[in-house]
Coordinates of C-alpha atoms (C1' of nucleotides) in Angstrom, one line a residue:
Chain I
M1 CA -162.9 -164.1 -5.1
E2 CA -161.5 -167.2 -6.8
E3 CA -163.3 -170.5 -7.0
D4 CA -161.6 -173.2 -4.9
T5 CA -160.6 -176.3 -6.7
G6 CA -158.1 -179.1 -6.3
A7 CA -156.7 -180.5 -3.1
L8 CA -155.7 -178.6 0.0
P9 CA -152.3 -179.3 1.4
R10 CA -152.6 -182.1 4.0
K11 CA -153.3 -180.8 7.5
E12 CA -150.2 -182.6 8.7
S13 CA -148.2 -179.8 7.0
F14 CA -150.0 -177.5 9.3
S15 CA -148.3 -174.2 8.3
E16 CA -149.0 -174.7 4.6
W17 CA -152.5 -175.9 5.3
Y18 CA -153.2 -172.9 7.4
N19 CA -152.0 -170.4 4.9
E20 CA -153.9 -171.9 2.1
I21 CA -157.2 -172.5 3.9
L22 CA -157.4 -168.9 4.9
W23 CA -158.0 -167.8 1.3
R24 CA -159.5 -171.0 -0.1
A25 CA -162.2 -170.9 2.5
E26 CA -162.5 -167.1 2.1
I27 CA -161.5 -166.1 5.7
M28 CA -158.6 -163.7 5.2
D29 CA -156.9 -162.2 2.2
V30 CA -153.2 -161.8 3.0
R31 CA -152.4 -159.7 0.0
Y32 CA -152.9 -156.3 1.6
P33 CA -149.7 -154.4 1.0
V34 CA -148.8 -153.6 4.6
K35 CA -146.9 -156.2 6.7
G36 CA -149.1 -157.7 9.5
L37 CA -152.4 -156.2 8.2
Y38 CA -154.9 -158.5 6.6
V39 CA -158.4 -158.2 5.0
W40 CA -161.4 -160.1 6.2
Y41 CA -163.3 -161.7 3.4
P42 CA -167.1 -161.5 4.0
H43 CA -167.3 -165.2 4.8
G44 CA -164.5 -164.9 7.4
F45 CA -166.2 -161.8 8.8
G46 CA -169.4 -163.7 9.0
I47 CA -167.7 -166.2 11.3
R48 CA -166.3 -163.4 13.3
K49 CA -169.7 -161.7 13.5
R50 CA -171.3 -164.8 15.0
A51 CA -168.5 -165.7 17.3
Y52 CA -168.3 -162.2 18.7
G53 CA -172.1 -162.2 19.0
I54 CA -171.8 -165.1 21.3
L55 CA -169.0 -163.3 23.2
R56 CA -171.0 -160.1 23.5
D57 CA -174.0 -162.0 24.9
L58 CA -171.8 -163.6 27.5
M59 CA -170.2 -160.3 28.5
D60 CA -173.5 -158.4 28.5
R61 CA -174.7 -160.6 31.4
D62 CA -172.4 -158.8 33.7
H63 CA -170.7 -156.0 31.8
A64 CA -171.7 -152.9 29.8
E65 CA -170.2 -152.3 26.4
T66 CA -168.4 -149.0 25.8
M67 CA -165.9 -147.4 23.3
F68 CA -162.8 -145.5 24.0
P69 CA -160.6 -143.6 21.5
L70 CA -157.9 -145.2 19.5
L71 CA -155.3 -142.4 20.3
I72 CA -153.6 -142.1 23.7
P73 CA -151.6 -139.1 24.6
K74 CA -148.0 -139.9 25.4
T75 CA -148.3 -138.2 28.8
E76 CA -150.9 -140.7 29.9
F77 CA -149.3 -143.6 28.2
M78 CA -145.9 -143.1 30.0
K79 CA -147.3 -142.9 33.5
E80 CA -147.1 -146.6 34.4
A81 CA -143.5 -147.6 34.3
E82 CA -143.8 -151.4 34.2
H83 CA -146.6 -151.3 31.7
I84 CA -144.6 -149.1 29.3
K85 CA -141.6 -151.3 29.5
G86 CA -143.8 -154.2 28.3
F87 CA -145.0 -152.3 25.3
E88 CA -142.5 -149.5 24.4
D89 CA -140.9 -151.4 21.5
E90 CA -144.2 -152.2 19.9
V91 CA -146.0 -148.8 19.9
Y92 CA -146.9 -146.9 16.8
W93 CA -146.7 -143.2 17.3
V94 CA -148.7 -140.5 15.6
T95 CA -146.4 -137.5 15.5
H96 CA -148.0 -135.1 13.0
G97 CA -151.3 -133.5 12.3
G98 CA -151.1 -132.6 8.7
R99 CA -147.8 -130.8 8.3
N100 CA -147.6 -129.7 11.9
E101 CA -145.7 -131.7 14.5
L102 CA -147.9 -132.5 17.5
D103 CA -146.9 -131.0 20.9
V104 CA -147.8 -134.3 22.5
P105 CA -147.3 -137.4 20.4
L106 CA -150.3 -139.8 20.3
A107 CA -149.9 -143.6 20.7
L108 CA -152.1 -146.0 18.7
R109 CA -153.4 -148.1 21.6
P110 CA -151.6 -151.4 21.9
T111 CA -154.2 -152.1 24.6
S112 CA -156.4 -149.6 26.4
E113 CA -155.5 -149.4 30.1
T114 CA -153.9 -146.0 29.7
A115 CA -156.8 -144.7 27.7
I116 CA -159.5 -146.0 30.0
Y117 CA -158.1 -145.6 33.5
P118 CA -157.7 -141.8 33.5
M119 CA -161.5 -141.7 32.8
Y120 CA -162.2 -144.3 35.5
A121 CA -160.5 -141.9 37.9
L122 CA -163.1 -139.3 37.0
W123 CA -166.1 -141.7 37.0
I124 CA -165.4 -143.4 40.3
R125 CA -166.1 -141.4 43.4
S126 CA -167.9 -143.7 45.8
H127 CA -168.1 -147.3 46.8
T128 CA -171.6 -147.2 45.4
D129 CA -170.0 -146.8 41.9
L130 CA -168.3 -150.2 42.4
P131 CA -167.9 -152.7 41.0
L132 CA -167.5 -151.1 37.5
K133 CA -167.4 -153.6 34.7
L134 CA -167.0 -152.4 31.1
Y135 CA -165.7 -153.9 27.9
Q136 CA -165.1 -152.9 24.3
V137 CA -164.4 -154.6 21.0
V138 CA -161.8 -152.5 19.1
N139 CA -158.7 -152.7 16.9
T140 CA -155.3 -152.3 18.5
F141 CA -151.9 -151.8 17.0
R142 CA -148.6 -153.5 17.9
Y143 CA -145.5 -153.1 15.9
E144 CA -144.6 -156.8 16.0
T145 CA -141.0 -157.6 15.1
K146 CA -141.5 -161.4 15.1
H147 CA -143.1 -163.0 12.1
T148 CA -146.6 -161.9 11.5
R149 CA -149.3 -164.4 10.8
P150 CA -152.9 -163.8 9.8
L151 CA -155.3 -164.0 12.8
I152 CA -152.4 -165.0 15.1
R153 CA -149.7 -162.4 15.2
L154 CA -150.9 -159.1 13.8
R155 CA -149.8 -155.5 13.7
E156 CA -153.4 -154.5 13.7
I157 CA -155.5 -156.7 15.9
T158 CA -158.9 -156.0 14.5
S159 CA -161.1 -157.8 17.0
F160 CA -159.7 -157.2 20.5
K161 CA -162.5 -157.7 23.1
E162 CA -161.0 -156.1 26.3
A163 CA -162.8 -155.9 29.6
H164 CA -161.7 -153.6 32.5
T165 CA -163.2 -153.9 35.9
V166 CA -162.7 -152.0 39.2
H167 CA -163.6 -153.4 42.6
A168 CA -163.5 -152.3 46.3
S169 CA -161.2 -155.0 47.5
W170 CA -158.4 -157.3 46.3
E171 CA -160.6 -160.3 47.1
E172 CA -163.5 -159.0 45.0
A173 CA -161.1 -158.4 42.1
A174 CA -159.7 -161.9 42.5
A175 CA -163.2 -163.3 42.4
Q176 CA -163.9 -161.4 39.2
V177 CA -160.9 -163.1 37.6
E178 CA -162.7 -166.4 38.3
V179 CA -165.9 -165.1 36.8
A180 CA -164.0 -164.0 33.7
L181 CA -162.4 -167.4 33.3
G182 CA -165.8 -169.0 33.6
L183 CA -167.1 -166.8 30.8
Y184 CA -164.2 -167.6 28.5
K185 CA -164.5 -171.3 29.2
E186 CA -168.2 -171.1 28.2
F187 CA -167.3 -169.1 25.1
Y188 CA -164.8 -171.8 23.9
D189 CA -167.2 -174.6 24.8
T190 CA -169.7 -173.0 22.4
L191 CA -166.9 -172.8 19.8
R192 CA -166.2 -176.5 20.5
V193 CA -162.5 -175.6 21.2
P194 CA -161.0 -177.3 24.2
V195 CA -158.8 -175.2 26.4
I196 CA -156.3 -175.4 29.3
L197 CA -156.1 -172.7 31.9
S198 CA -152.8 -172.0 33.7
R199 CA -151.0 -169.3 35.6
R200 CA -148.2 -167.7 33.6
P201 CA -144.8 -167.5 35.2
D202 CA -144.1 -164.1 36.8
W203 CA -141.6 -163.1 34.1
D204 CA -144.3 -163.8 31.5
K205 CA -147.3 -162.0 33.0
F206 CA -149.0 -158.9 31.7
P207 CA -146.9 -155.8 32.3
G208 CA -148.2 -154.3 35.5
A209 CA -150.3 -157.2 36.7
D210 CA -150.1 -159.1 40.0
Y211 CA -150.7 -162.3 38.1
T212 CA -152.0 -163.6 34.7
I213 CA -154.2 -166.6 34.1
A214 CA -154.0 -167.7 30.4
V215 CA -156.4 -169.7 28.3
D216 CA -154.5 -171.9 25.8
T217 CA -155.4 -174.4 23.2
I218 CA -153.1 -176.8 21.3
M219 CA -152.7 -176.4 17.6
P220 CA -152.4 -179.4 15.2
D221 CA -148.6 -179.0 15.1
G222 CA -148.4 -179.3 18.8
K223 CA -147.7 -175.6 19.6
T224 CA -149.9 -173.9 22.0
L225 CA -152.0 -170.8 21.1
Q226 CA -152.9 -168.3 23.8
I227 CA -156.5 -167.5 23.0
G228 CA -157.5 -165.5 26.1
T229 CA -155.9 -164.0 29.2
V230 CA -157.2 -162.7 32.5
H231 CA -155.1 -160.3 34.5
M232 CA -155.3 -159.5 38.2
L233 CA -154.0 -155.9 38.3
G234 CA -154.3 -155.3 42.1
D235 CA -154.0 -151.7 42.9
H236 CA -151.0 -151.2 40.6
F237 CA -152.8 -149.0 38.0
S238 CA -155.3 -147.4 40.5
R239 CA -152.3 -145.9 42.3
T240 CA -150.8 -144.6 39.1
Y241 CA -154.0 -143.2 37.7
A242 CA -155.5 -142.2 41.1
I243 CA -158.6 -144.4 40.8
T244 CA -160.0 -143.9 44.3
Y245 CA -163.3 -144.1 46.0
E246 CA -164.8 -143.1 49.3
D247 CA -165.7 -146.1 51.4
A248 CA -168.7 -146.4 53.8
N249 CA -166.6 -144.9 56.6
G250 CA -165.7 -141.8 54.5
E251 CA -162.1 -142.9 53.9
Q252 CA -160.5 -142.6 50.4
Q253 CA -159.4 -146.1 49.1
Y254 CA -157.7 -147.3 46.0
G255 CA -159.7 -149.5 43.7
Y256 CA -158.6 -153.0 42.7
Q257 CA -158.7 -153.9 39.1
T258 CA -158.8 -156.7 36.6
C259 CA -158.6 -156.7 32.8
Y260 CA -159.1 -159.6 30.4
G261 CA -159.1 -160.0 26.7
I262 CA -159.9 -162.2 23.7
S263 CA -158.9 -161.5 20.1
E264 CA -159.4 -163.0 16.6
R265 CA -157.0 -165.7 17.7
S266 CA -160.3 -167.3 18.8
I267 CA -161.1 -167.6 15.1
A268 CA -157.7 -169.0 14.3
A269 CA -158.4 -171.7 16.9
V270 CA -161.8 -172.6 15.4
V271 CA -160.2 -172.9 12.0
S272 CA -157.2 -174.9 13.1
V273 CA -158.8 -177.2 15.7
H274 CA -161.8 -178.3 13.5
G275 CA -160.6 -178.0 9.9
D276 CA -159.6 -181.1 7.9
D277 CA -158.0 -182.1 4.6
K278 CA -161.2 -181.0 2.7
G279 CA -161.3 -177.5 4.3
L280 CA -163.0 -175.7 7.1
V281 CA -165.3 -177.4 9.5
L282 CA -167.5 -174.9 11.4
P283 CA -169.4 -175.6 14.6
P284 CA -173.1 -174.6 13.9
A285 CA -173.0 -171.8 16.5
V286 CA -170.5 -169.8 14.4
A287 CA -171.3 -170.8 10.9
P288 CA -172.6 -167.9 8.8
I289 CA -174.4 -170.6 6.8
E290 CA -175.5 -173.5 8.9
I291 CA -177.3 -175.4 6.1
V292 CA -177.0 -175.4 2.4
V293 CA -179.8 -176.8 0.3
V294 CA -178.6 -178.4 -2.9
P295 CA -181.3 -179.2 -5.5
I296 CA -180.4 -182.1 -7.7
I297 CA -181.8 -180.8 -10.9
V298 CA -182.2 -183.4 -13.6
G299 CA -183.7 -182.6 -17.1
K300 CA -187.4 -182.5 -17.2
R301 CA -188.1 -182.4 -13.5
R302 CA -186.1 -179.3 -12.9
D303 CA -189.0 -177.0 -11.9
E304 CA -190.5 -179.6 -9.6
V305 CA -187.3 -180.2 -7.7
L306 CA -186.4 -176.5 -7.5
A307 CA -189.9 -175.7 -6.1
S308 CA -189.4 -178.4 -3.5
A309 CA -186.0 -177.1 -2.5
T310 CA -187.2 -173.5 -2.3
A311 CA -190.1 -174.5 0.0
L312 CA -187.6 -176.4 2.2
E313 CA -185.4 -173.3 2.3
S314 CA -188.2 -171.1 3.5
E315 CA -189.3 -173.6 6.1
L316 CA -185.8 -173.9 7.5
R317 CA -185.3 -170.1 7.5
D318 CA -188.6 -169.6 9.3
A319 CA -187.4 -172.1 11.9
G320 CA -184.5 -169.8 12.5
F321 CA -181.6 -171.5 10.7
A322 CA -179.0 -169.7 8.6
V323 CA -179.8 -171.4 5.4
K324 CA -178.8 -171.0 1.8
L325 CA -180.3 -172.5 -1.4
D326 CA -177.6 -173.1 -3.9
A327 CA -179.5 -173.1 -7.2
R328 CA -176.5 -172.2 -9.3
D329 CA -176.2 -173.9 -12.7
M330 CA -173.4 -176.3 -11.7
R331 CA -173.1 -180.0 -11.2
P332 CA -174.0 -181.0 -7.6
G333 CA -170.6 -182.4 -6.9
A334 CA -168.9 -179.1 -7.5
K335 CA -171.3 -177.5 -5.1
Y336 CA -170.5 -180.1 -2.4
Y337 CA -166.8 -179.3 -2.7
H338 CA -167.5 -175.6 -2.6
W339 CA -169.4 -175.7 0.6
E340 CA -167.2 -178.2 2.3
M341 CA -164.2 -175.9 1.8
R342 CA -166.2 -173.2 3.5
G343 CA -167.1 -175.4 6.5
V344 CA -170.9 -175.4 6.2
P345 CA -172.0 -177.9 8.9
L346 CA -174.9 -179.4 7.0
R347 CA -175.8 -180.1 3.4
V348 CA -179.4 -181.0 2.5
E349 CA -180.0 -182.6 -0.9
V350 CA -183.3 -182.6 -2.6
G351 CA -183.6 -184.6 -5.8
P352 CA -186.4 -186.3 -7.9
R353 CA -186.1 -189.4 -5.8
D354 CA -186.6 -187.4 -2.6
V355 CA -189.6 -185.6 -4.1
D356 CA -191.2 -188.9 -4.9
A357 CA -190.5 -190.5 -1.5
N358 CA -191.2 -187.2 0.4
T359 CA -187.8 -187.2 2.0
V360 CA -184.6 -185.2 2.1
V361 CA -181.0 -186.3 2.5
A362 CA -178.9 -184.6 5.2
V363 CA -175.1 -184.9 5.1
T364 CA -173.0 -183.4 7.8
R365 CA -169.6 -181.7 7.0
T366 CA -167.9 -184.8 8.4
G367 CA -169.8 -187.1 6.2
K368 CA -172.6 -188.5 8.3
K369 CA -175.6 -189.2 6.0
T370 CA -179.2 -189.3 7.2
T371 CA -182.4 -189.6 5.2
L372 CA -185.1 -187.4 6.9
D373 CA -188.8 -187.4 6.5
R374 CA -189.9 -184.3 4.8
R375 CA -192.6 -183.8 7.4
G376 CA -191.0 -182.8 10.6
V377 CA -187.8 -181.9 8.8
V378 CA -187.1 -179.1 11.3
E379 CA -186.9 -181.4 14.2
G380 CA -184.8 -183.9 12.3
I381 CA -182.3 -181.2 11.3
T382 CA -182.2 -179.7 14.7
S383 CA -181.2 -183.1 16.1
V384 CA -178.6 -183.8 13.4
L385 CA -177.0 -180.4 13.9
S386 CA -176.9 -180.7 17.7
T387 CA -175.3 -184.1 17.5
F388 CA -172.8 -182.8 14.9
G389 CA -171.7 -180.0 17.4
E390 CA -171.3 -182.5 20.2
D391 CA -169.2 -184.8 18.0
L392 CA -166.9 -181.8 17.1
S393 CA -166.3 -181.2 20.8
Q394 CA -165.5 -184.9 21.4
A395 CA -163.2 -185.1 18.5
A396 CA -161.4 -181.9 19.5
R397 CA -161.0 -183.1 23.1
Q398 CA -159.6 -186.4 22.0
A399 CA -157.1 -184.7 19.6
M400 CA -156.0 -182.5 22.4
A401 CA -155.7 -185.3 24.9
A402 CA -153.4 -187.1 22.4
R403 CA -151.1 -184.1 22.4
I404 CA -150.5 -184.0 26.1
T405 CA -147.9 -186.2 27.7
A406 CA -146.9 -186.4 31.4
V407 CA -143.1 -186.8 31.6
A408 CA -140.5 -187.3 34.3
T409 CA -137.2 -186.4 32.6
L410 CA -135.8 -183.7 30.4
E411 CA -135.2 -186.3 27.7
E412 CA -138.9 -187.3 27.7
T413 CA -139.8 -183.6 27.8
A414 CA -137.7 -182.9 24.7
E415 CA -139.4 -185.7 22.9
A416 CA -142.9 -184.8 24.0
V417 CA -142.8 -181.1 23.0
K418 CA -141.9 -182.1 19.4
S419 CA -145.5 -183.0 18.8
G420 CA -147.4 -181.5 21.8
V421 CA -147.4 -180.3 25.3
A422 CA -145.4 -181.9 28.2
V423 CA -146.5 -181.9 31.8
V424 CA -143.5 -181.8 34.2
H425 CA -142.9 -181.3 37.8
W426 CA -141.3 -178.0 38.4
C427 CA -140.1 -176.2 41.5
G428 CA -141.2 -172.7 40.3
S429 CA -137.8 -171.1 40.1
Q430 CA -136.8 -169.1 37.0
E431 CA -133.4 -170.8 37.1
C432 CA -134.9 -174.2 36.5
A433 CA -137.3 -172.9 33.9
E434 CA -134.4 -171.5 32.0
K435 CA -132.6 -174.8 32.2
I436 CA -135.7 -176.5 30.8
E437 CA -135.9 -174.1 28.0
A438 CA -132.3 -174.5 27.1
A439 CA -132.6 -178.3 27.1
V440 CA -135.8 -178.9 25.3
D441 CA -136.4 -176.0 22.8
A442 CA -139.7 -175.1 24.5
S443 CA -140.8 -173.1 27.5
I444 CA -142.6 -173.3 30.8
I445 CA -145.9 -171.7 29.9
G446 CA -147.8 -172.1 33.1
S447 CA -148.5 -173.7 36.5
D448 CA -151.7 -174.1 38.5
I449 CA -153.0 -176.0 35.6
R450 CA -156.8 -176.4 35.2
S451 CA -157.9 -178.9 32.7
D452 CA -160.0 -182.0 33.0
L453 CA -157.5 -183.7 30.6
I454 CA -154.5 -183.2 32.9
A455 CA -154.0 -184.7 36.4
V456 CA -152.1 -182.3 38.6
S457 CA -149.7 -183.7 41.2
D458 CA -146.7 -182.9 43.4
G459 CA -143.3 -184.4 42.6
P460 CA -139.6 -183.7 42.4
C461 CA -138.6 -180.8 40.0
V462 CA -137.5 -182.2 36.7
V463 CA -134.3 -180.1 36.9
C464 CA -133.2 -179.7 40.5
G465 CA -135.2 -182.5 42.2
G466 CA -136.7 -180.0 44.8
E467 CA -140.3 -179.9 45.7
G468 CA -142.3 -179.3 42.5
R469 CA -145.8 -179.3 41.1
S470 CA -147.2 -180.0 37.6
A471 CA -146.5 -177.3 35.0
L472 CA -146.9 -177.0 31.2
V473 CA -143.9 -177.1 28.9
A474 CA -144.7 -176.2 25.2
R475 CA -143.6 -174.6 22.0
T476 CA -145.8 -171.5 21.5
Y477 CA -147.2 -169.3 18.8
Chain M
rG1 C1' -132.4 -158.2 16.3
rG2 C1' -128.7 -161.2 12.7
rG3 C1' -128.3 -164.1 8.2
rG4 C1' -130.2 -166.4 3.6
rC5 C1' -133.7 -166.9 -0.5
rA6 C1' -137.6 -164.9 -3.3
rG7 C1' -141.5 -161.4 -5.8
rU8 C1' -143.8 -162.6 -13.6
rA9 C1' -152.0 -162.7 -15.2
rG10 C1' -156.7 -165.3 -10.1
rG11 C1' -153.2 -169.6 -9.0
rG12 C1' -148.6 -172.3 -10.6
rU13 C1' -144.1 -171.9 -13.6
rA14 C1' -140.2 -170.6 -17.7
rG15 C1' -137.3 -166.6 -19.3
rC16 C1' -132.9 -163.2 -15.9
rC17 C1' -126.4 -165.1 -15.5
rU18 C1' -125.3 -163.7 -21.5
rG19 C1' -130.3 -156.6 -22.1
rG20 C1' -133.2 -156.5 -28.4
rU21 C1' -140.8 -159.4 -32.3
rC22 C1' -140.4 -163.2 -25.4
rC23 C1' -144.9 -159.9 -23.6
rA24 C1' -144.2 -167.4 -23.1
rU25 C1' -146.6 -171.6 -20.9
rC26 C1' -149.8 -174.7 -17.7
rC27 C1' -154.3 -174.8 -14.5
rU28 C1' -159.3 -177.5 -11.4
rA29 C1' -158.6 -169.1 -12.8
rG30 C1' -162.1 -165.0 -14.9
rA31 C1' -165.7 -163.5 -19.0
rG32 C1' -169.0 -165.3 -23.2
rC33 C1' -171.9 -169.1 -26.0
rG34 C1' -173.7 -174.1 -26.4
rU35 C1' -174.3 -179.1 -24.6
rU36 C1' -174.6 -181.0 -19.5
rU37 C1' -176.3 -182.0 -14.0
rG38 C1' -177.4 -187.9 -7.4
rG39 C1' -169.5 -186.2 -5.8
rG40 C1' -164.9 -181.5 -8.8
rA41 C1' -168.4 -182.0 -16.8
rC42 C1' -167.0 -180.9 -21.9
rG43 C1' -166.2 -178.0 -26.5
rC44 C1' -165.3 -173.3 -28.8
rU45 C1' -164.1 -168.0 -28.3
rU46 C1' -161.8 -164.6 -25.2
rU47 C1' -159.4 -161.8 -20.9
rG48 C1' -155.2 -160.9 -18.2
rA49 C1' -148.5 -160.0 -15.6
rC50 C1' -143.2 -158.8 -15.3
rG51 C1' -143.8 -155.8 -6.5
rG52 C1' -142.7 -150.1 -6.3
rC53 C1' -139.5 -145.8 -7.2
rA54 C1' -135.2 -144.0 -9.3
rG55 C1' -130.8 -144.9 -12.4
rU56 C1' -127.7 -147.0 -16.7
rU57 C1' -129.2 -147.6 -22.0
rC58 C1' -131.2 -146.2 -28.5
rG59 C1' -133.8 -150.2 -25.9
rA60 C1' -134.9 -153.2 -19.1
rA61 C1' -138.9 -158.8 -16.8
rU62 C1' -133.4 -159.2 -17.5
rC63 C1' -128.1 -154.7 -15.1
rU64 C1' -127.4 -151.0 -10.5
rG65 C1' -129.4 -148.6 -6.0
rC66 C1' -133.1 -147.8 -2.5
rC67 C1' -137.8 -149.2 -0.6
rC68 C1' -142.0 -152.5 0.1
rU69 C1' -143.8 -157.5 0.7
rG70 C1' -143.3 -162.8 1.5
rC71 C1' -140.8 -167.4 3.1
rC72 C1' -136.8 -170.1 5.8
rC73 C1' -132.8 -170.5 9.5
rC74 C1' -130.4 -168.4 13.9
rA75 C1' -131.1 -165.2 18.5

RNA sequence: GGGGCAGUAGGGUAGCCUGGUCCAUCCUAGAGCGUUUGGGACGCUUUGACGGCAGUUCGAAUCUGCCCUGCCCCA
């Protein structure tokens, strides 16, 4: 792993900035020799580990974790016609075992509905088995033909958290969709990433779903990134896979299902939303190192300062912080740059002056400097870190708000989507959506918008003038 | 899916058209030694590459073919 030095490209050149920060901050190494597959550096994986720990804790409230196989027999995979159509061009097939051709080819899961639901059919017998709510965190494979991008568009999604639920009625399933959206909202609140929820147009929903609610954020270049989806499957799959239960009256009924997922795009969002010209900026909740202690070692007082820094490190570790003492033989400035690139939320400096005054100097990743009393340092740091996290949320919200524009004409829409998201009135027809796309080089991505940054209203469709309601128009990743 | 450009050490470049001590050069890269240390220190020594596979040739970073990988534009 190379030492980072020199300036990062400015964040305004987002694409360049993104590519470079991934290796400079040691998140992903893109040099793996297969297109669309990338390697997690330990630091990047540490971020993933903490983020997915949060996600697992949220899921575990109301779901059980499980693990299904990677390979799906073609016979099961091909059962659900609409679903296949949505994925058939992207599936990797295993056709051989050693030198022998397989009787039934095996698909590398692009998503696991067709692996899980045949088993659900076996597991579910009675209404007392419902609701069933399971999830797994697995890798999935999609033969992407568009340009691949680390963490964003992958041929191997390494961190797909997918949940699959079964309920006794359509209404219960629909209620679960709302529960899932609540969990995802909470997840992204913890990551300090602001999101917009909206309902995808019918032609853009998950193959085989009744409807899809998406969770999007807005990237620094104004394009939206879908960082979560929740699908109402209705009884579509349960009819195909014969997921039935006996109700209280002894009648056989089909189950109603939902599924929802989050991938490492969540990490891409954290990196992109918070990062700045100096590197990564991590919310304390996902930082593998929350605090770095930098001893300012000068000549004769070296041992004294080092002892003080070491004692501070232990005290902070005992208090439950992820803390690292950087005692390397380098100039302090070089260390500051090193940890700033990697997004460490808080740096604590201990030098001879601090030893004398019985203080420490705490500097947040965004440059807020506080001198703390050495006694009661845990309380002081807890408070500094919590304020830092809240400040990140606020800054991210403001940045997002600045990229959202309510517009009334196609000309204004075209202008708005160059740097962000436009909110238009739209009648809901595919015909008008296509006209918008043709006119403004961006698409209708959702209606039924839910965001406290967007005021939803009725109004005349921006294309046909018919009755319309607020919808999002954006360029997307 | 269609078109274009590219791949040389950890990173950045030159050399290619016009094959031949050209295995070059730069860096805030790596290793070692010493002096340093409150915002990217300095000196000396040293390491390391022509994307892969075939072909042409006495000889290939350079020419030919295929493949892989990356970037940009269009759909």
